[in-house]
Amino acid sequence: EVHLVESGGVVVQPGGSLRLSCAASGFTFDDYTMHWVRQAPGKGLEWVSLITWDGGSTFYADSVKGRFTISRDNSRNSLYLRMNSVRTDDSALYYCTKERLRYFDSWGQGTRVTVSS
Amino acid sequence: EIVMTQSPATLSVSPGERATLSCRASQSVSSNLAWYQQKPGQAPRLLIYGASTRATGIPARFSGSGSGTEFTLTISSLQSEDFAVYYCQQYNNWPPASYTFGQGTKLEIK
């Protein structure tokens, strides 16, 4: 069974930095492209970023480009999201998701990021 | 960017009745569309991919249809556990990466 467990969500001040982590198990991690998707309180889903199986390609939503960096460590079955220069509108529940044929077939339970002074 | 528009925003249906949810894309996404269900306090769950293929373990009362720009999720006989928010998502453009969601339809008990 696929398990994705996110961590690292905190309360951070505007302009600050943090790193989210996602521990994966139950599947061959380095076979899959992985994503981060976020959901602001009471709002819908927003795709944030993806990284291909080998880390060779990364893509970002325009809203986070230049501020967030996605990475992975296949030896640790882990996915990361480095968030710099955070803004209040980055406040959200951040989900780690596994891609299958470009849709998301498994989701973690999310980690909450609150950007507030 | 492809914009996904779901309607209605809220749908009130009685248990046992049929529910029909719509999703429209601002340009053709072929059959590259997925539907997700999200219950309060839970992560989204994949229901349908490829516009009409049920994901593993999804009951047969859920069905998807459509292609191009118009898509429908139908729940044939609503059970109490089906009342939730439903999102559509397109995954057509590559590159660049394009994964846009609709704003969601809340399915509530009438």
PDB file of C-alpha atoms in Angstrom:
ATOM      1  CA  GLU A   1       0.000   0.000   0.000  1.00  0.00           C
ATOM      2  CA  VAL A   2       1.278   3.458  -0.923  1.00  0.00           C
ATOM      3  CA  HIS A   3       2.055   5.761   1.978  1.00  0.00           C
ATOM      4  CA  LEU A   4       3.047   9.395   1.642  1.00  0.00           C
ATOM      5  CA  VAL A   5       3.760  11.256   4.863  1.00  0.00           C
ATOM      6  CA  GLU A   6       4.458  14.966   4.745  1.00  0.00           C
ATOM      7  CA  SER A   7       6.198  16.969   7.454  1.00  0.00           C
ATOM      8  CA  GLY A   8       7.848  20.314   8.015  1.00  0.00           C
ATOM      9  CA  GLY A   9       4.845  22.593   7.996  1.00  0.00           C
ATOM     10  CA  VAL A  10       5.183  25.464  10.476  1.00  0.00           C
ATOM     11  CA  VAL A  11       4.166  29.019  11.196  1.00  0.00           C
ATOM     12  CA  VAL A  12       6.663  31.275   9.428  1.00  0.00           C
ATOM     13  CA  GLN A  13       6.948  35.008   8.964  1.00  0.00           C
ATOM     14  CA  PRO A  14       6.555  36.632   5.560  1.00  0.00           C
ATOM     15  CA  GLY A  15       9.875  36.560   3.752  1.00  0.00           C
ATOM     16  CA  GLY A  16      11.026  33.528   5.686  1.00  0.00           C
ATOM     17  CA  SER A  17      12.051  30.057   4.555  1.00  0.00           C
ATOM     18  CA  LEU A  18      11.181  26.460   5.323  1.00  0.00           C
ATOM     19  CA  ARG A  19      11.549  22.983   3.891  1.00  0.00           C
ATOM     20  CA  LEU A  20       8.801  20.448   3.537  1.00  0.00           C
ATOM     21  CA  SER A  21       9.513  16.736   3.381  1.00  0.00           C
ATOM     22  CA  CYS A  22       7.555  13.735   2.168  1.00  0.00           C
ATOM     23  CA  ALA A  23       8.470  10.182   3.123  1.00  0.00           C
ATOM     24  CA  ALA A  24       7.267   7.617   0.617  1.00  0.00           C
ATOM     25  CA  SER A  25       6.745   3.892   1.033  1.00  0.00           C
ATOM     26  CA  GLY A  26       4.838   1.025  -0.513  1.00  0.00           C
ATOM     27  CA  PHE A  27       6.033   1.570  -4.068  1.00  0.00           C
ATOM     28  CA  THR A  28       9.240   1.908  -6.067  1.00  0.00           C
ATOM     29  CA  PHE A  29       9.833   5.584  -5.429  1.00  0.00           C
ATOM     30  CA  ASP A  30      12.397   6.184  -8.140  1.00  0.00           C
ATOM     31  CA  ASP A  31      10.028   4.921 -10.832  1.00  0.00           C
ATOM     32  CA  TYR A  32       7.660   7.868 -10.433  1.00  0.00           C
ATOM     33  CA  THR A  33       7.343  11.583 -11.018  1.00  0.00           C
ATOM     34  CA  MET A  34       6.287  13.294  -7.799  1.00  0.00           C
ATOM     35  CA  HIS A  35       4.399  16.527  -7.166  1.00  0.00           C
ATOM     36  CA  TRP A  36       3.402  19.045  -4.558  1.00  0.00           C
ATOM     37  CA  VAL A  37      -0.186  20.311  -4.614  1.00  0.00           C
ATOM     38  CA  ARG A  38      -1.510  22.859  -2.148  1.00  0.00           C
ATOM     39  CA  GLN A  39      -4.868  23.932  -0.782  1.00  0.00           C
ATOM     40  CA  ALA A  40      -5.393  27.256   0.918  1.00  0.00           C
ATOM     41  CA  PRO A  41      -7.887  27.258   3.799  1.00  0.00           C
ATOM     42  CA  GLY A  42     -11.418  26.825   2.450  1.00  0.00           C
ATOM     43  CA  LYS A  43     -10.183  26.934  -1.139  1.00  0.00           C
ATOM     44  CA  GLY A  44      -9.566  24.555  -4.019  1.00  0.00           C
ATOM     45  CA  LEU A  45      -6.523  22.630  -5.171  1.00  0.00           C
ATOM     46  CA  GLU A  46      -3.517  24.275  -6.797  1.00  0.00           C
ATOM     47  CA  TRP A  47      -0.670  22.405  -8.435  1.00  0.00           C
ATOM     48  CA  VAL A  48       2.702  23.688  -7.196  1.00  0.00           C
ATOM     49  CA  SER A  49       5.600  21.714  -8.624  1.00  0.00           C
ATOM     50  CA  LEU A  50       6.808  18.432 -10.053  1.00  0.00           C
ATOM     51  CA  ILE A  51      10.058  16.517 -10.272  1.00  0.00           C
ATOM     52  CA  THR A  52      10.723  13.630 -12.627  1.00  0.00           C
ATOM     53  CA  TRP A  53      11.801  10.211 -11.420  1.00  0.00           C
ATOM     54  CA  ASP A  54      15.513  10.958 -11.603  1.00  0.00           C
ATOM     55  CA  GLY A  55      15.341  14.593 -10.575  1.00  0.00           C
ATOM     56  CA  GLY A  56      16.416  15.567 -14.062  1.00  0.00           C
ATOM     57  CA  SER A  57      13.473  17.856 -14.746  1.00  0.00           C
ATOM     58  CA  THR A  58      11.523  20.148 -12.490  1.00  0.00           C
ATOM     59  CA  PHE A  59       8.579  22.446 -13.167  1.00  0.00           C
ATOM     60  CA  TYR A  60       6.803  25.066 -11.121  1.00  0.00           C
ATOM     61  CA  ALA A  61       3.580  26.989 -11.072  1.00  0.00           C
ATOM     62  CA  ASP A  62       4.103  30.634 -11.987  1.00  0.00           C
ATOM     63  CA  SER A  63       2.983  31.614  -8.491  1.00  0.00           C
ATOM     64  CA  VAL A  64       6.019  29.949  -6.887  1.00  0.00           C
ATOM     65  CA  LYS A  65       8.622  30.043  -9.652  1.00  0.00           C
ATOM     66  CA  GLY A  66      11.925  31.465  -8.453  1.00  0.00           C
ATOM     67  CA  ARG A  67      10.979  31.071  -4.780  1.00  0.00           C
ATOM     68  CA  PHE A  68      10.357  27.339  -4.321  1.00  0.00           C
ATOM     69  CA  THR A  69      12.684  24.455  -5.163  1.00  0.00           C
ATOM     70  CA  ILE A  70      11.595  20.850  -5.444  1.00  0.00           C
ATOM     71  CA  SER A  71      14.085  18.037  -4.950  1.00  0.00           C
ATOM     72  CA  ARG A  72      14.208  14.359  -4.129  1.00  0.00           C
ATOM     73  CA  ASP A  73      16.526  11.801  -2.613  1.00  0.00           C
ATOM     74  CA  ASN A  74      15.763   8.419  -4.135  1.00  0.00           C
ATOM     75  CA  SER A  75      18.121   6.671  -1.714  1.00  0.00           C
ATOM     76  CA  ARG A  76      15.886   7.888   1.126  1.00  0.00           C
ATOM     77  CA  ASN A  77      12.548   7.591  -0.726  1.00  0.00           C
ATOM     78  CA  SER A  78      11.967  11.231   0.054  1.00  0.00           C
ATOM     79  CA  LEU A  79      10.598  14.313  -1.681  1.00  0.00           C
ATOM     80  CA  TYR A  80      11.284  17.878  -0.590  1.00  0.00           C
ATOM     81  CA  LEU A  81      10.058  21.399  -1.192  1.00  0.00           C
ATOM     82  CA  ARG A  82      12.275  24.294  -0.221  1.00  0.00           C
ATOM     83  CA  MET A  83      10.169  27.421   0.198  1.00  0.00           C
ATOM     84  CA  ASN A  84      11.939  30.788   0.235  1.00  0.00           C
ATOM     85  CA  SER A  85      10.584  34.325   0.401  1.00  0.00           C
ATOM     86  CA  VAL A  86       7.215  33.040   1.519  1.00  0.00           C
ATOM     87  CA  ARG A  87       4.147  35.249   1.300  1.00  0.00           C
ATOM     88  CA  THR A  88       0.834  35.214   3.100  1.00  0.00           C
ATOM     89  CA  ASP A  89      -0.801  33.682   0.055  1.00  0.00           C
ATOM     90  CA  ASP A  90       1.503  30.660   0.379  1.00  0.00           C
ATOM     91  CA  SER A  91      -0.433  29.661   3.490  1.00  0.00           C
ATOM     92  CA  ALA A  92      -1.973  26.294   2.690  1.00  0.00           C
ATOM     93  CA  LEU A  93      -2.057  22.585   3.304  1.00  0.00           C
ATOM     94  CA  TYR A  94       0.690  21.112   1.144  1.00  0.00           C
ATOM     95  CA  TYR A  95       0.124  17.638  -0.253  1.00  0.00           C
ATOM     96  CA  CYS A  96       2.743  15.296  -1.622  1.00  0.00           C
ATOM     97  CA  THR A  97       1.320  13.338  -4.541  1.00  0.00           C
ATOM     98  CA  LYS A  98       2.431  10.468  -6.730  1.00  0.00           C
ATOM     99  CA  GLU A  99       1.852  10.761 -10.424  1.00  0.00           C
ATOM    100  CA  ARG A 100       0.615   8.011 -12.689  1.00  0.00           C
ATOM    101  CA  LEU A 101       0.303   8.926 -16.361  1.00  0.00           C
ATOM    102  CA  ARG A 102       0.026  12.611 -15.389  1.00  0.00           C
ATOM    103  CA  TYR A 103      -2.817  12.337 -12.896  1.00  0.00           C
ATOM    104  CA  PHE A 104      -2.411  11.954  -9.142  1.00  0.00           C
ATOM    105  CA  ASP A 105      -3.178   8.455  -7.938  1.00  0.00           C
ATOM    106  CA  SER A 106      -1.946   8.757  -4.343  1.00  0.00           C
ATOM    107  CA  TRP A 107      -1.949  11.644  -1.885  1.00  0.00           C
ATOM    108  CA  GLY A 108      -0.482  12.190   1.546  1.00  0.00           C
ATOM    109  CA  GLN A 109      -2.480  13.763   4.359  1.00  0.00           C
ATOM    110  CA  GLY A 110      -0.729  17.092   3.970  1.00  0.00           C
ATOM    111  CA  THR A 111       1.371  19.420   6.094  1.00  0.00           C
ATOM    112  CA  ARG A 112       0.149  22.888   7.010  1.00  0.00           C
ATOM    113  CA  VAL A 113       2.130  26.028   6.275  1.00  0.00           C
ATOM    114  CA  THR A 114       0.985  29.281   7.834  1.00  0.00           C
ATOM    115  CA  VAL A 115       2.670  32.514   6.797  1.00  0.00           C
ATOM    116  CA  SER A 116       1.949  35.198   9.337  1.00  0.00           C
ATOM    117  CA  SER A 117       3.715  37.943  11.214  1.00  0.00           C
TER     118      SER A 117
ATOM    119  CA  GLU B   1      -3.144  28.351 -19.243  1.00  0.00           C
ATOM    120  CA  ILE B   2      -6.101  26.029 -19.524  1.00  0.00           C
ATOM    121  CA  VAL B   3      -8.913  27.087 -17.199  1.00  0.00           C
ATOM    122  CA  MET B   4     -11.247  24.443 -15.784  1.00  0.00           C
ATOM    123  CA  THR B   5     -14.749  25.545 -14.804  1.00  0.00           C
ATOM    124  CA  GLN B   6     -17.018  23.314 -12.744  1.00  0.00           C
ATOM    125  CA  SER B   7     -20.765  23.658 -12.361  1.00  0.00           C
ATOM    126  CA  PRO B   8     -22.721  23.979 -10.275  1.00  0.00           C
ATOM    127  CA  ALA B   9     -20.709  25.259  -7.326  1.00  0.00           C
ATOM    128  CA  THR B  10     -23.094  23.448  -4.980  1.00  0.00           C
ATOM    129  CA  LEU B  11     -25.454  20.604  -5.813  1.00  0.00           C
ATOM    130  CA  SER B  12     -28.170  19.448  -3.414  1.00  0.00           C
ATOM    131  CA  VAL B  13     -29.367  15.900  -4.023  1.00  0.00           C
ATOM    132  CA  SER B  14     -31.272  13.359  -1.952  1.00  0.00           C
ATOM    133  CA  PRO B  15     -29.714   9.986  -1.085  1.00  0.00           C
ATOM    134  CA  GLY B  16     -30.580   7.382  -3.689  1.00  0.00           C
ATOM    135  CA  GLU B  17     -30.938   9.940  -6.458  1.00  0.00           C
ATOM    136  CA  ARG B  18     -28.572  10.611  -9.355  1.00  0.00           C
ATOM    137  CA  ALA B  19     -26.047  13.432  -9.293  1.00  0.00           C
ATOM    138  CA  THR B  20     -24.516  14.986 -12.408  1.00  0.00           C
ATOM    139  CA  LEU B  21     -21.487  17.244 -12.093  1.00  0.00           C
ATOM    140  CA  SER B  22     -20.016  19.203 -14.996  1.00  0.00           C
ATOM    141  CA  CYS B  23     -16.525  20.346 -15.883  1.00  0.00           C
ATOM    142  CA  ARG B  24     -15.576  22.519 -18.825  1.00  0.00           C
ATOM    143  CA  ALA B  25     -12.092  23.213 -20.174  1.00  0.00           C
ATOM    144  CA  SER B  26     -11.197  26.511 -21.836  1.00  0.00           C
ATOM    145  CA  GLN B  27      -9.567  24.549 -24.663  1.00  0.00           C
ATOM    146  CA  SER B  28      -9.492  20.922 -25.655  1.00  0.00           C
ATOM    147  CA  VAL B  29      -7.770  18.540 -23.258  1.00  0.00           C
ATOM    148  CA  SER B  30      -8.709  15.445 -25.251  1.00  0.00           C
ATOM    149  CA  SER B  31      -9.488  12.759 -22.664  1.00  0.00           C
ATOM    150  CA  ASN B  32      -6.778  13.907 -20.271  1.00  0.00           C
ATOM    151  CA  LEU B  33      -9.115  14.586 -17.386  1.00  0.00           C
ATOM    152  CA  ALA B  34      -9.354  13.223 -13.863  1.00  0.00           C
ATOM    153  CA  TRP B  35     -11.935  13.537 -11.095  1.00  0.00           C
ATOM    154  CA  TYR B  36     -11.157  13.574  -7.385  1.00  0.00           C
ATOM    155  CA  GLN B  37     -13.338  13.356  -4.290  1.00  0.00           C
ATOM    156  CA  GLN B  38     -12.446  15.220  -1.121  1.00  0.00           C
ATOM    157  CA  LYS B  39     -14.217  14.778   2.197  1.00  0.00           C
ATOM    158  CA  PRO B  40     -13.767  17.242   5.076  1.00  0.00           C
ATOM    159  CA  GLY B  41     -10.407  16.864   6.758  1.00  0.00           C
ATOM    160  CA  GLN B  42      -9.195  14.328   4.221  1.00  0.00           C
ATOM    161  CA  ALA B  43      -6.880  14.345   1.243  1.00  0.00           C
ATOM    162  CA  PRO B  44      -8.369  14.147  -2.231  1.00  0.00           C
ATOM    163  CA  ARG B  45      -8.964  10.667  -3.629  1.00  0.00           C
ATOM    164  CA  LEU B  46      -8.697   9.752  -7.300  1.00  0.00           C
ATOM    165  CA  LEU B  47     -12.014   8.589  -8.735  1.00  0.00           C
ATOM    166  CA  ILE B  48     -11.725   8.742 -12.518  1.00  0.00           C
ATOM    167  CA  TYR B  49      -8.862   9.174 -14.984  1.00  0.00           C
ATOM    168  CA  GLY B  50      -8.754   9.302 -18.744  1.00  0.00           C
ATOM    169  CA  ALA B  51     -12.169  10.991 -18.493  1.00  0.00           C
ATOM    170  CA  SER B  52     -13.998   7.682 -18.008  1.00  0.00           C
ATOM    171  CA  THR B  53     -11.839   5.019 -16.330  1.00  0.00           C
ATOM    172  CA  ARG B  54     -12.599   4.293 -12.698  1.00  0.00           C
ATOM    173  CA  ALA B  55      -9.602   4.129 -10.376  1.00  0.00           C
ATOM    174  CA  THR B  56      -8.924   1.013  -8.353  1.00  0.00           C
ATOM    175  CA  GLY B  57     -11.581   0.338  -5.733  1.00  0.00           C
ATOM    176  CA  ILE B  58     -14.025   3.002  -6.938  1.00  0.00           C
ATOM    177  CA  PRO B  59     -17.628   1.751  -6.960  1.00  0.00           C
ATOM    178  CA  ALA B  60     -19.427   1.310 -10.252  1.00  0.00           C
ATOM    179  CA  ARG B  61     -21.990   3.974  -9.343  1.00  0.00           C
ATOM    180  CA  PHE B  62     -19.329   6.547 -10.267  1.00  0.00           C
ATOM    181  CA  SER B  63     -18.942   7.146 -13.984  1.00  0.00           C
ATOM    182  CA  GLY B  64     -17.196   9.742 -16.101  1.00  0.00           C
ATOM    183  CA  SER B  65     -17.811  10.825 -19.646  1.00  0.00           C
ATOM    184  CA  GLY B  66     -16.831  13.450 -22.169  1.00  0.00           C
ATOM    185  CA  SER B  67     -13.854  14.545 -24.225  1.00  0.00           C
ATOM    186  CA  GLY B  68     -12.434  17.735 -25.622  1.00  0.00           C
ATOM    187  CA  THR B  69     -13.859  20.519 -23.483  1.00  0.00           C
ATOM    188  CA  GLU B  70     -16.985  19.074 -21.864  1.00  0.00           C
ATOM    189  CA  PHE B  71     -16.937  16.443 -19.138  1.00  0.00           C
ATOM    190  CA  THR B  72     -19.413  14.920 -16.722  1.00  0.00           C
ATOM    191  CA  LEU B  73     -19.143  12.948 -13.493  1.00  0.00           C
ATOM    192  CA  THR B  74     -22.276  10.976 -12.705  1.00  0.00           C
ATOM    193  CA  ILE B  75     -23.066   9.257  -9.428  1.00  0.00           C
ATOM    194  CA  SER B  76     -25.948   6.951 -10.191  1.00  0.00           C
ATOM    195  CA  SER B  77     -27.478   6.402  -6.741  1.00  0.00           C
ATOM    196  CA  LEU B  78     -26.074   8.601  -4.015  1.00  0.00           C
ATOM    197  CA  GLN B  79     -24.891   6.986  -0.819  1.00  0.00           C
ATOM    198  CA  SER B  80     -24.319   8.924   2.399  1.00  0.00           C
ATOM    199  CA  GLU B  81     -20.542   8.614   1.976  1.00  0.00           C
ATOM    200  CA  ASP B  82     -20.660  10.332  -1.429  1.00  0.00           C
ATOM    201  CA  PHE B  83     -21.455  13.768  -0.059  1.00  0.00           C
ATOM    202  CA  ALA B  84     -18.182  15.622  -0.529  1.00  0.00           C
ATOM    203  CA  VAL B  85     -16.416  18.110  -2.783  1.00  0.00           C
ATOM    204  CA  TYR B  86     -15.475  16.948  -6.266  1.00  0.00           C
ATOM    205  CA  TYR B  87     -12.690  18.395  -8.394  1.00  0.00           C
ATOM    206  CA  CYS B  88     -11.832  17.894 -12.017  1.00  0.00           C
ATOM    207  CA  GLN B  89      -8.239  18.235 -13.218  1.00  0.00           C
ATOM    208  CA  GLN B  90      -6.762  18.418 -16.699  1.00  0.00           C
ATOM    209  CA  TYR B  91      -3.347  17.101 -17.582  1.00  0.00           C
ATOM    210  CA  ASN B  92      -3.115  17.728 -21.271  1.00  0.00           C
ATOM    211  CA  ASN B  93      -0.264  20.105 -22.015  1.00  0.00           C
ATOM    212  CA  TRP B  94       3.287  18.799 -21.957  1.00  0.00           C
ATOM    213  CA  PRO B  95       5.611  20.653 -21.955  1.00  0.00           C
ATOM    214  CA  PRO B  96       5.334  22.948 -20.115  1.00  0.00           C
ATOM    215  CA  ALA B  97       3.751  21.202 -17.189  1.00  0.00           C
ATOM    216  CA  SER B  98       0.076  22.011 -16.923  1.00  0.00           C
ATOM    217  CA  TYR B  99      -2.059  20.550 -14.197  1.00  0.00           C
ATOM    218  CA  THR B 100      -5.040  22.752 -13.519  1.00  0.00           C
ATOM    219  CA  PHE B 101      -7.989  21.963 -11.294  1.00  0.00           C
ATOM    220  CA  GLY B 102     -11.532  23.157 -11.388  1.00  0.00           C
ATOM    221  CA  GLN B 103     -12.773  25.153  -8.416  1.00  0.00           C
ATOM    222  CA  GLY B 104     -14.811  22.209  -7.132  1.00  0.00           C
ATOM    223  CA  THR B 105     -18.453  21.222  -6.775  1.00  0.00           C
ATOM    224  CA  LYS B 106     -19.810  20.642  -3.292  1.00  0.00           C
ATOM    225  CA  LEU B 107     -22.318  17.803  -3.284  1.00  0.00           C
ATOM    226  CA  GLU B 108     -24.604  18.199  -0.292  1.00  0.00           C
ATOM    227  CA  ILE B 109     -27.544  16.313   1.126  1.00  0.00           C
ATOM    228  CA  LYS B 110     -30.931  17.705   0.144  1.00  0.00           C
TER     229      LYS B 110
END
